[in-house]
Short mmCIF file of C-alpha atoms and ligand atoms in Angstrom, two decimals:
data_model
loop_
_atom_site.label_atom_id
_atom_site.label_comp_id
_atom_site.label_asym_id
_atom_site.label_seq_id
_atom_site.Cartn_x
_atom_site.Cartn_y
_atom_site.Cartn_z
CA UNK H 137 0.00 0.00 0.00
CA UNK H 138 1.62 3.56 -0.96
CA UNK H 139 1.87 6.21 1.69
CA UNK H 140 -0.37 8.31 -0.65
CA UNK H 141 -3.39 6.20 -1.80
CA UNK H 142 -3.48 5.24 1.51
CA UNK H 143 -4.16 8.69 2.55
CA UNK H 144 -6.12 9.92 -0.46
CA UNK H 145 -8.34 7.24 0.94
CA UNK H 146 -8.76 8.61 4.18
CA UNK H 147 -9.32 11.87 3.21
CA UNK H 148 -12.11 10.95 1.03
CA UNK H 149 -13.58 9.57 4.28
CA UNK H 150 -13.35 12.27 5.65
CA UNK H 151 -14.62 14.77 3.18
CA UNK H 152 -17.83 12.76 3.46
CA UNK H 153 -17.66 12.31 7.41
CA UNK H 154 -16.05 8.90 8.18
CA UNK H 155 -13.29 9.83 10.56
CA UNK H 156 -10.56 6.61 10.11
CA UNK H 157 -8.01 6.90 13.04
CA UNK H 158 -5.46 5.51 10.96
CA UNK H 159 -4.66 4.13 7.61
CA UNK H 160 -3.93 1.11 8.45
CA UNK H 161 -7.93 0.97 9.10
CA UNK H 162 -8.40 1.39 5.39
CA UNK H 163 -6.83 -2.05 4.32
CA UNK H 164 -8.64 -4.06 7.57
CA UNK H 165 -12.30 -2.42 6.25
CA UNK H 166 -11.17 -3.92 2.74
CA UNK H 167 -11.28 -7.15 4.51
CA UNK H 168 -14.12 -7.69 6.26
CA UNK H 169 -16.57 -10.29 5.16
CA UNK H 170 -19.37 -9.49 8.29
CA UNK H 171 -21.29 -6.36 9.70
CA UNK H 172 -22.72 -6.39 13.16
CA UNK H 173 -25.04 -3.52 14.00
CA UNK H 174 -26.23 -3.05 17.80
CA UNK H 175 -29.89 -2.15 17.92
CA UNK H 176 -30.57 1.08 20.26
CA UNK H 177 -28.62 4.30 18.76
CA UNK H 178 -27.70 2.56 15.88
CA UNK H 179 -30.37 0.68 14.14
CA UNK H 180 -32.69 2.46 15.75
CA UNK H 181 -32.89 6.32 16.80
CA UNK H 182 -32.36 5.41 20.31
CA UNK H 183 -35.37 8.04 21.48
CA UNK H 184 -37.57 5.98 22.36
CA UNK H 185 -41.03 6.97 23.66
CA UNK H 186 -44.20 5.06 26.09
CA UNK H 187 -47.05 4.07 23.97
CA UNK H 188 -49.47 1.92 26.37
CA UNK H 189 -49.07 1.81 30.16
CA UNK H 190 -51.60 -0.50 31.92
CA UNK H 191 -51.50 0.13 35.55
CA UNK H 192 -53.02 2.98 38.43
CA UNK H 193 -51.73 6.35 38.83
CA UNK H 194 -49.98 5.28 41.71
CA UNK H 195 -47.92 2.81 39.65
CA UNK H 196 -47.48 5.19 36.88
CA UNK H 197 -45.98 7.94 39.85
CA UNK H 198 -43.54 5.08 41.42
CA UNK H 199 -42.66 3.63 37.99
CA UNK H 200 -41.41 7.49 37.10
CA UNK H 201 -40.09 7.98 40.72
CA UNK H 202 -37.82 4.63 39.87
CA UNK H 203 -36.72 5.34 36.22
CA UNK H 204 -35.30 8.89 37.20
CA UNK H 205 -32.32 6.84 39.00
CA UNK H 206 -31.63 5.19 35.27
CA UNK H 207 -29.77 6.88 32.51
CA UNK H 208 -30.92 4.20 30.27
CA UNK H 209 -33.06 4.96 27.19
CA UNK H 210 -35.86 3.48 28.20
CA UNK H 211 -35.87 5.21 31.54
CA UNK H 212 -36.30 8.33 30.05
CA UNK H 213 -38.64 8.04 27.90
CA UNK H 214 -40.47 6.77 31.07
CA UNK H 215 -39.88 10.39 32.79
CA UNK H 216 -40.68 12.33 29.98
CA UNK H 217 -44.21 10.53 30.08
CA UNK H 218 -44.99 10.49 33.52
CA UNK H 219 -44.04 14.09 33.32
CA UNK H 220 -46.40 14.91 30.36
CA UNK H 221 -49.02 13.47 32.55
CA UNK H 222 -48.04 16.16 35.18
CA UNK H 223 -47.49 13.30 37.90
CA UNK H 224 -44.94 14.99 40.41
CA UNK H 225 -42.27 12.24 40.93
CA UNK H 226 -40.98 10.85 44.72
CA UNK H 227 -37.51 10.79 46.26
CA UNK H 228 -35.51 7.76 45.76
CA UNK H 229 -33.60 6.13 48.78
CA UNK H 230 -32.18 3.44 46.92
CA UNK H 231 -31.62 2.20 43.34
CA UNK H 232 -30.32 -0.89 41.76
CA UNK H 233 -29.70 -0.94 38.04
CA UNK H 234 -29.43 -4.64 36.86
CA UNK H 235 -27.60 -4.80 33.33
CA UNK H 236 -29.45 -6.39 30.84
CA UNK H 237 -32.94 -7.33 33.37
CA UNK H 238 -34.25 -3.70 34.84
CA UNK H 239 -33.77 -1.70 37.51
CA UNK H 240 -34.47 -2.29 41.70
CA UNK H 241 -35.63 1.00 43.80
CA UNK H 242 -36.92 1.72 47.04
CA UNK H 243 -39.65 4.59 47.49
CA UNK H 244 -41.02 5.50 50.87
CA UNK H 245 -40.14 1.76 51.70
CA UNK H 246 -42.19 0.35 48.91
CA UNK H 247 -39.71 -1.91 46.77
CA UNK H 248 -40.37 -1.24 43.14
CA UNK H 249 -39.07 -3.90 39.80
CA UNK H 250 -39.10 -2.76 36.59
CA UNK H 251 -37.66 -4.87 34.11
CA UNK H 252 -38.39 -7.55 31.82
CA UNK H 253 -39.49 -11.21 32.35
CA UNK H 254 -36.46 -12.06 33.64
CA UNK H 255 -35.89 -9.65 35.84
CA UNK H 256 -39.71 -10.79 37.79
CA UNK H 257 -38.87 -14.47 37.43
CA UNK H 258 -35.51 -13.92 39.37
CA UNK H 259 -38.04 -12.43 42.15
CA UNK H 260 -40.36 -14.73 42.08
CA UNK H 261 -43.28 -12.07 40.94
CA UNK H 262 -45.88 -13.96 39.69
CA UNK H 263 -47.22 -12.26 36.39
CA UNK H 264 -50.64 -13.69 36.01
CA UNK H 265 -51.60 -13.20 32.51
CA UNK H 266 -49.29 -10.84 31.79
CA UNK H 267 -47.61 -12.70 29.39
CA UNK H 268 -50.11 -12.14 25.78
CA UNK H 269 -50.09 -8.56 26.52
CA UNK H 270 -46.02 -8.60 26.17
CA UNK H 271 -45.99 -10.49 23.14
CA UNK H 272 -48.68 -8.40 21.48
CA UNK H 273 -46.56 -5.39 22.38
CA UNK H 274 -43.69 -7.57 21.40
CA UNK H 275 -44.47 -8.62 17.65
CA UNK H 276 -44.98 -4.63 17.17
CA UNK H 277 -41.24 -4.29 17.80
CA UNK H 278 -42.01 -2.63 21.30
CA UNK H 279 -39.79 -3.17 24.51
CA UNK H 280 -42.28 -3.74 26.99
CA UNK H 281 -41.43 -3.93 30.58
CA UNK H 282 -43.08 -5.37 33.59
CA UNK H 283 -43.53 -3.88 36.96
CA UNK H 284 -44.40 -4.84 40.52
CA UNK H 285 -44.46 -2.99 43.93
CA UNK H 286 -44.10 -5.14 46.61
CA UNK H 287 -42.97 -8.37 45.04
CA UNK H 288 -46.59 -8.34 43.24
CA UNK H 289 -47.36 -7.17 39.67
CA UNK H 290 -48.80 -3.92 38.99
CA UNK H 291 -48.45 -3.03 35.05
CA UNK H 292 -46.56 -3.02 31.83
CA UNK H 293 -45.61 -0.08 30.17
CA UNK H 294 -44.25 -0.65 26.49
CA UNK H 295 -41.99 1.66 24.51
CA UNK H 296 -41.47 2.10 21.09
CA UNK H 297 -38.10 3.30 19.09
CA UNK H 298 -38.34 4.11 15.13
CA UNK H 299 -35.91 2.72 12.60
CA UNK H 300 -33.61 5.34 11.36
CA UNK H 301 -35.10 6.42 7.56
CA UNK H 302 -32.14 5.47 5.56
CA UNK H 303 -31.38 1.95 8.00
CA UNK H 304 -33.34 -0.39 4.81
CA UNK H 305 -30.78 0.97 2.44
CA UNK H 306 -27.53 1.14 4.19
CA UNK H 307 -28.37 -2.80 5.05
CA UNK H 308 -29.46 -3.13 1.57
CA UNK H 309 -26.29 -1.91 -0.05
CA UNK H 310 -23.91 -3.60 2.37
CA UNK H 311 -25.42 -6.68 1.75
CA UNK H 312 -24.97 -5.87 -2.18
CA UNK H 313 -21.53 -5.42 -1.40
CA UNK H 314 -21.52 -8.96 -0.26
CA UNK H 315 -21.01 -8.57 3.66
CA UNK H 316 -23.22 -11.17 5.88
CA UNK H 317 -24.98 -8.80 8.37
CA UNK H 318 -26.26 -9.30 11.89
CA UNK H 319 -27.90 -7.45 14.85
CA UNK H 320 -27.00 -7.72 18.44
CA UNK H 321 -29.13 -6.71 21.50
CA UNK H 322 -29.83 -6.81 25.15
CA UNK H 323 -33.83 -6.52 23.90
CA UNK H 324 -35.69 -9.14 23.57
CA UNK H 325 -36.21 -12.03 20.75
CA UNK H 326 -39.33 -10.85 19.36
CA UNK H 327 -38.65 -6.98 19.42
CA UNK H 328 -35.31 -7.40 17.97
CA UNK H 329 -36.75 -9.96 14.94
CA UNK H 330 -39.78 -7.00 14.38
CA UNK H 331 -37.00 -4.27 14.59
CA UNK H 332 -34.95 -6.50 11.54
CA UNK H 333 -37.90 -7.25 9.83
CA UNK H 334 -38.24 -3.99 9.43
CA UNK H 335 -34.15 -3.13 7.99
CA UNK H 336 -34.42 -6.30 5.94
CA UNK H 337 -31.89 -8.18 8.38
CA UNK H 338 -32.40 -11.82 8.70
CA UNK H 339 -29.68 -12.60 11.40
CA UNK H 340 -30.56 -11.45 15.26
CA UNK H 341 -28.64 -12.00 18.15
CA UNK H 342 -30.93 -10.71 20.84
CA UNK H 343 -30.99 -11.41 25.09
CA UNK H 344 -27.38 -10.63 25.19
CA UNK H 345 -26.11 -9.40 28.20
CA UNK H 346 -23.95 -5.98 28.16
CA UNK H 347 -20.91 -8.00 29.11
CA UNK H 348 -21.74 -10.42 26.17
CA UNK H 349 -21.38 -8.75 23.29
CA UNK H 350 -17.75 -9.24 22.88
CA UNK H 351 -17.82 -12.96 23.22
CA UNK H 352 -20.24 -12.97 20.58
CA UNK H 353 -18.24 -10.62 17.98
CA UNK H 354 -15.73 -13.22 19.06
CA UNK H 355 -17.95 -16.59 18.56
CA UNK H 356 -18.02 -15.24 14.96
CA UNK H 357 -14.54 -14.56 14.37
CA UNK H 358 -14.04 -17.50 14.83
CA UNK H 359 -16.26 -19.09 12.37
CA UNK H 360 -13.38 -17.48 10.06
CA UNK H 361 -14.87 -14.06 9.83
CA UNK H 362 -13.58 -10.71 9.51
CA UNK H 363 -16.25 -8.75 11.15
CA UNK H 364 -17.03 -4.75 11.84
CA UNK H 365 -19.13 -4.10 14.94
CA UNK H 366 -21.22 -1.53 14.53
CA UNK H 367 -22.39 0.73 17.73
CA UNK H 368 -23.28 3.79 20.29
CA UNK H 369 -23.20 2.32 23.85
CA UNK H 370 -20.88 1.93 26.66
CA UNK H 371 -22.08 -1.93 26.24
CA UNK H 372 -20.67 -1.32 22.88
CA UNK H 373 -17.28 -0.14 23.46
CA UNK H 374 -15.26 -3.87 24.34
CA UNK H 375 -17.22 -5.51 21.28
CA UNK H 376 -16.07 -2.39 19.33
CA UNK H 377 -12.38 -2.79 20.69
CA UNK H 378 -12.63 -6.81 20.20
CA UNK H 379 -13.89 -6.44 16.08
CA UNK H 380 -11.50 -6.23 13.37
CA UNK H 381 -13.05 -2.83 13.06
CA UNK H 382 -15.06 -1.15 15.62
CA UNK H 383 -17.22 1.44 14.07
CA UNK H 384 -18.73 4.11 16.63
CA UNK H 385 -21.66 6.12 16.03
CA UNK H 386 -20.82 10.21 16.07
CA UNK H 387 -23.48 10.87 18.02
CA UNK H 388 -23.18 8.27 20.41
CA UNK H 389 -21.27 7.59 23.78
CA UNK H 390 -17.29 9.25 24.00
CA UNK H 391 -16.39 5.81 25.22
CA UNK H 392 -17.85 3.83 21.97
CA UNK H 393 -15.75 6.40 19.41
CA UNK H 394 -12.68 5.67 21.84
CA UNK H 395 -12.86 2.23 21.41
CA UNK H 396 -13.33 2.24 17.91
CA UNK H 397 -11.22 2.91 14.75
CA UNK H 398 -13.54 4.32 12.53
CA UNK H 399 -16.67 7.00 13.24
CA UNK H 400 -19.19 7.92 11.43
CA UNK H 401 -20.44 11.64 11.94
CA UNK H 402 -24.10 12.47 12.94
CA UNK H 403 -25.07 8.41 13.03
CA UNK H 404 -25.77 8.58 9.61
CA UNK H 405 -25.51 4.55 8.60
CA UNK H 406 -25.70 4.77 5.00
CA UNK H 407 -21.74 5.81 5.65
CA UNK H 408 -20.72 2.16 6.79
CA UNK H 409 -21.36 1.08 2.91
CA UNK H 410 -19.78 4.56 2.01
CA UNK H 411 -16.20 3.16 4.12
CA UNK H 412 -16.56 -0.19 2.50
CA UNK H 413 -16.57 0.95 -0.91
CA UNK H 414 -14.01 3.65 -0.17
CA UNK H 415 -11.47 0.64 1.29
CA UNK H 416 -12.20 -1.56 -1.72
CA UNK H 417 -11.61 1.64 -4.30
CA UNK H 418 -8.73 2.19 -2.11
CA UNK H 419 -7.06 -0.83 -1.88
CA UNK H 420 -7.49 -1.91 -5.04
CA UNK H 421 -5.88 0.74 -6.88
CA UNK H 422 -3.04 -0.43 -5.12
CA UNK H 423 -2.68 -3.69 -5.32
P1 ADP B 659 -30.25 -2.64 24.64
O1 ADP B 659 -29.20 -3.41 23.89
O2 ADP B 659 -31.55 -2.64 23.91
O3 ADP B 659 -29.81 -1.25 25.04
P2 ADP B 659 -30.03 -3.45 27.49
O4 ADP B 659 -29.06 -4.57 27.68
O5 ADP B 659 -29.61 -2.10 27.95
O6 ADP B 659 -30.54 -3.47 25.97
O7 ADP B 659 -31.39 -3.83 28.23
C1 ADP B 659 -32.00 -5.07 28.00
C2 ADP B 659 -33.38 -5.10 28.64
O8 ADP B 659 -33.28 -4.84 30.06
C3 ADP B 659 -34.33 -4.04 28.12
O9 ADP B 659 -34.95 -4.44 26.92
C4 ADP B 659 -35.31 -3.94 29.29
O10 ADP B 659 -36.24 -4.99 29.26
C5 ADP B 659 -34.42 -4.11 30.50
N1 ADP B 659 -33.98 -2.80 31.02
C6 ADP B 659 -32.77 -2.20 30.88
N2 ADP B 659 -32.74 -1.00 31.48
C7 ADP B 659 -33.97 -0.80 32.01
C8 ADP B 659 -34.59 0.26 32.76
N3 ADP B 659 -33.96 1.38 33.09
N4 ADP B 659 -35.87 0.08 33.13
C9 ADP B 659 -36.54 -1.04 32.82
N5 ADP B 659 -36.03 -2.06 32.12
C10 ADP B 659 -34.76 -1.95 31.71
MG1 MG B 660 -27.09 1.14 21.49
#
């Protein structure tokens, strides 16, 4: 590889806002054979907002009260409802966020679980019929999430994040360009196979743990692939670091663009086709 195609590539990245730390990025990008996109903040436009709550007022206030502790996604679009609805939200004297499940508070000594099925089975809440009201939510690509005061169930409130308009076609042309491409997530089965319905990606990998999704970038290296992980999150940012190349989203977390060697400004995905075409064009006028 000369010094200068190597750099004429970069800075064509850059004209069109991906930022490659290095050229040595340029010729690894050539090479990969597998894309693997996280789901919240990448896929998706990571604001999500509440569309159904079933549950009292009183539910709906310690629900808010509990979620105000979280800096998750999900948590706020909790707050921002509740707050809509003018409910005036309760002091928190303790708060548990379990990766991956939900979240643990204590209000006015009332113990409050929000979280998903897991989450209630791990303390022993009984969900009654809970469960066909999750899976309608479910099939429509929402994240719905239990919750019980008390150790007994009180509600679901379910949540809904849009696609990002140009998500279909930057899968589309990366799968034109030959790559295999897969989505990882902490959300559940059914969401996450609505949610890639919807991007036309036929490969989930969904229930993962935060701590997880390096082992799986790494389960598919070594099935002989060279993969690029895609993604926003803190969870991101050791799958990032672990990929062949770690691709961060500009707009998401300053740990995800450390760990990475490529980002793409303003989250913009139809870029990660724009870097693969760039490294091919690159790398093949060299060689
Ligand atoms: P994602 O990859 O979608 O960001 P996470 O691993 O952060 O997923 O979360 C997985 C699941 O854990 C969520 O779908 C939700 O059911 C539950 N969860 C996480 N954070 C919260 C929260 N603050 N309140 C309620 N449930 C939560
Ligand atoms: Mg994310």
């Amino acid at each position: 590889a000369t010094p200068t195609s190597i750099m004429v590539g970069t800075g064509k990245g850059a004209e069109n806002g991906i930022l490659f730390k290095g050229g040595e990025h340029l010729e690894r990008t050539h090479a990969l054979n597998a894309i693997v996109l996280d789901k919240t903040g990448t896929i998706t436009k990571g604001k999500p907002e509440v569309t159904n709550f079933t549950g009292d007022d009183e539910t709906l206030q310690l629900l808010a009260s509990a979620e105000k502790g979280s800096e998750h996604p999900l948590a706020e679009a909790i707050v921002a409802y509740a707050t809509e609805k003018e409910i005036e939200l309760g002091e928190v004297d303790d708060f548990n966020a379990i990766p991956g499940h939900g979240i643990e508070a204590t209000i006015s000594s009332n113990n409050i679980l929000v979280g998903n099925r897991k989450l209630m089975q791990d303390h022993q809440v009984d969900v009654g019929s809970a469960e066909q009201e999750l899976i309608d939510y479910e099939v429509d690509g929402k994240t719905a999430m239990l919750i019980a005061v008390d150790g007994k169930y009180r509600g679901i409130v379910a949540v809904a994040d849009t696609i990002k308009e140009t998500a279909p076609q930057a899968i589309r042309e990366l799968q034109e360009e030959g790559l295999e491409v897969i989505m990882l997530t902490g959300d559940n089965e059914r969401t996450a196979q609505a949610i890639a319905k919807q991007v036309g990606i036929d490969q989930v990998i969904a229930q993962v743990l935060p701590e997880e999704k390096a082992d799986k970038v790494k389960e598919i290296q070594l099935q002989g692939k060279k993969v690029g992980m895609v993604g926003d999150g803190v969870n991101d940012a050791p799958a990032l670091a672990i990929a062949d190349i770690g691709i961060a989203i500009g707009t998401g977390t300053e740990v995800a663009i450390e760990a990475a060697d490529i980002t793409i400004l303003g989250g913009e995905l139809l870029l990660i086709p724009k870097a693969i075409k760039i490294s091919h064009a690159t790398i093949r006028n060299i060689r």
